[in-house]
């Protein structure tokens, strides 16, 4: 999914922001997500857990997706993570945070 003109990367990296994130799917359809968490994986960078606001085919109502935040020079993007090991690591850290609160 590609990000909208408004810089969704910066919205996710802003600790103060709880603004919904707008991305576009491969067919250029607008998809809105609620922010769940931003997780840092030591040497792998930042990952955002985002929950779709509206129905996405193949995603259950109680599911969220993991996106990698990519930043290289002036290039910033949010890319759907498909590596199951990383997804599991991200959710493990998230669940640990939740237990601590």
mmCIF file of C-alpha atoms in Angstrom:
data_model
loop_
_atom_site.group_PDB
_atom_site.id
_atom_site.type_symbol
_atom_site.label_atom_id
_atom_site.label_comp_id
_atom_site.label_asym_id
_atom_site.label_seq_id
_atom_site.Cartn_x
_atom_site.Cartn_y
_atom_site.Cartn_z
ATOM 1 C CA UNK A 1 0.000 0.000 0.000
ATOM 2 C CA UNK A 2 1.252 3.451 -0.770
ATOM 3 C CA UNK A 3 0.769 6.360 1.571
ATOM 4 C CA UNK A 4 -1.451 9.358 0.866
ATOM 5 C CA UNK A 5 0.009 12.779 0.038
ATOM 6 C CA UNK A 6 -0.197 13.749 3.703
ATOM 7 C CA UNK A 7 2.864 12.213 5.286
ATOM 8 C CA UNK A 8 1.530 9.171 7.132
ATOM 9 C CA UNK A 9 5.081 8.177 8.066
ATOM 10 C CA UNK A 10 5.510 11.303 10.167
ATOM 11 C CA UNK A 11 2.058 10.876 11.730
ATOM 12 C CA UNK A 12 3.033 7.373 12.882
ATOM 13 C CA UNK A 13 6.397 8.525 14.234
ATOM 14 C CA UNK A 14 4.754 11.341 16.233
ATOM 15 C CA UNK A 15 4.277 10.140 19.840
ATOM 16 C CA UNK A 16 1.504 12.693 20.343
ATOM 17 C CA UNK A 17 -0.550 11.661 17.301
ATOM 18 C CA UNK A 18 -3.483 9.289 17.447
ATOM 19 C CA UNK A 19 -4.734 10.401 14.051
ATOM 20 C CA UNK A 20 -6.045 7.686 11.733
ATOM 21 C CA UNK A 21 -3.738 6.691 8.903
ATOM 22 C CA UNK A 22 -4.863 6.773 5.263
ATOM 23 C CA UNK A 23 -3.161 4.400 2.825
ATOM 24 C CA UNK A 24 -3.992 3.263 -0.690
ATOM 25 C CA UNK A 25 -4.149 -0.354 -1.810
ATOM 26 C CA UNK A 26 -2.765 -1.716 -5.088
ATOM 27 C CA UNK A 27 -6.010 -0.716 -6.863
ATOM 28 C CA UNK A 28 -5.652 2.859 -5.550
ATOM 29 C CA UNK A 29 -8.572 2.450 -3.127
ATOM 30 C CA UNK A 30 -8.369 4.573 0.008
ATOM 31 C CA UNK A 31 -8.052 2.471 3.192
ATOM 32 C CA UNK A 32 -8.259 4.041 6.655
ATOM 33 C CA UNK A 33 -6.536 2.519 9.687
ATOM 34 C CA UNK A 34 -6.551 3.229 13.415
ATOM 35 C CA UNK A 35 -3.153 3.352 15.082
ATOM 36 C CA UNK A 36 -2.655 0.540 17.590
ATOM 37 C CA UNK A 37 1.075 0.691 18.351
ATOM 38 C CA UNK A 38 4.496 1.631 17.032
ATOM 39 C CA UNK A 39 7.094 -1.039 17.840
ATOM 40 C CA UNK A 40 10.870 -0.803 17.508
ATOM 41 C CA UNK A 41 12.684 -4.019 16.652
ATOM 42 C CA UNK A 42 16.304 -3.324 17.607
ATOM 43 C CA UNK A 43 18.184 -3.770 14.322
ATOM 44 C CA UNK A 44 15.124 -4.087 12.064
ATOM 45 C CA UNK A 45 13.586 -0.645 12.464
ATOM 46 C CA UNK A 46 10.061 0.494 13.298
ATOM 47 C CA UNK A 47 6.824 -1.378 12.710
ATOM 48 C CA UNK A 48 3.290 -0.040 13.067
ATOM 49 C CA UNK A 49 0.335 -2.151 14.094
ATOM 50 C CA UNK A 50 -2.673 -0.724 12.282
ATOM 51 C CA UNK A 51 -6.309 -1.854 12.490
ATOM 52 C CA UNK A 52 -8.501 -1.317 9.424
ATOM 53 C CA UNK A 53 -11.467 0.987 10.068
ATOM 54 C CA UNK A 54 -13.445 -0.512 7.196
ATOM 55 C CA UNK A 55 -13.593 -4.086 5.898
ATOM 56 C CA UNK A 56 -10.611 -5.406 3.932
ATOM 57 C CA UNK A 57 -10.943 -8.704 2.083
ATOM 58 C CA UNK A 58 -9.079 -11.440 3.926
ATOM 59 C CA UNK A 59 -8.780 -9.453 7.170
ATOM 60 C CA UNK A 60 -11.153 -10.334 10.005
ATOM 61 C CA UNK A 61 -12.884 -7.591 12.002
ATOM 62 C CA UNK A 62 -10.731 -8.221 15.088
ATOM 63 C CA UNK A 63 -7.413 -8.401 13.213
ATOM 64 C CA UNK A 64 -4.711 -5.791 12.731
ATOM 65 C CA UNK A 65 -1.880 -5.595 10.196
ATOM 66 C CA UNK A 66 1.819 -4.907 10.669
ATOM 67 C CA UNK A 67 3.543 -2.325 8.466
ATOM 68 C CA UNK A 68 7.257 -1.560 8.248
ATOM 69 C CA UNK A 69 8.254 2.095 8.265
ATOM 70 C CA UNK A 70 10.939 2.549 5.620
ATOM 71 C CA UNK A 71 13.193 5.600 5.658
ATOM 72 C CA UNK A 72 16.167 6.043 3.342
ATOM 73 C CA UNK A 73 17.588 9.498 2.646
ATOM 74 C CA UNK A 74 14.553 11.593 1.559
ATOM 75 C CA UNK A 75 12.390 8.525 0.856
ATOM 76 C CA UNK A 76 9.751 7.529 3.417
ATOM 77 C CA UNK A 77 7.130 4.806 3.019
ATOM 78 C CA UNK A 78 4.886 2.425 4.932
ATOM 79 C CA UNK A 79 5.037 -1.147 3.598
ATOM 80 C CA UNK A 80 2.858 -4.104 4.580
ATOM 81 C CA UNK A 81 4.999 -6.654 6.418
ATOM 82 C CA UNK A 82 4.585 -10.217 5.187
ATOM 83 C CA UNK A 83 7.401 -11.854 7.169
ATOM 84 C CA UNK A 84 5.586 -14.031 9.729
ATOM 85 C CA UNK A 85 8.604 -14.103 12.060
ATOM 86 C CA UNK A 86 8.735 -10.312 12.240
ATOM 87 C CA UNK A 87 4.950 -10.080 12.610
ATOM 88 C CA UNK A 88 5.131 -12.500 15.553
ATOM 89 C CA UNK A 89 7.970 -10.504 17.139
ATOM 90 C CA UNK A 90 6.014 -7.266 16.792
ATOM 91 C CA UNK A 91 2.891 -8.734 18.385
ATOM 92 C CA UNK A 92 4.923 -10.405 21.160
ATOM 93 C CA UNK A 93 6.387 -7.020 22.121
ATOM 94 C CA UNK A 94 2.959 -5.391 21.874
ATOM 95 C CA UNK A 95 1.391 -8.015 24.156
ATOM 96 C CA UNK A 96 4.240 -7.527 26.664
ATOM 97 C CA UNK A 97 3.519 -3.772 26.717
ATOM 98 C CA UNK A 98 -0.167 -4.467 27.257
ATOM 99 C CA UNK A 99 0.544 -6.817 30.174
ATOM 100 C CA UNK A 100 2.751 -4.199 31.847
ATOM 101 C CA UNK A 101 0.007 -1.548 31.773
#
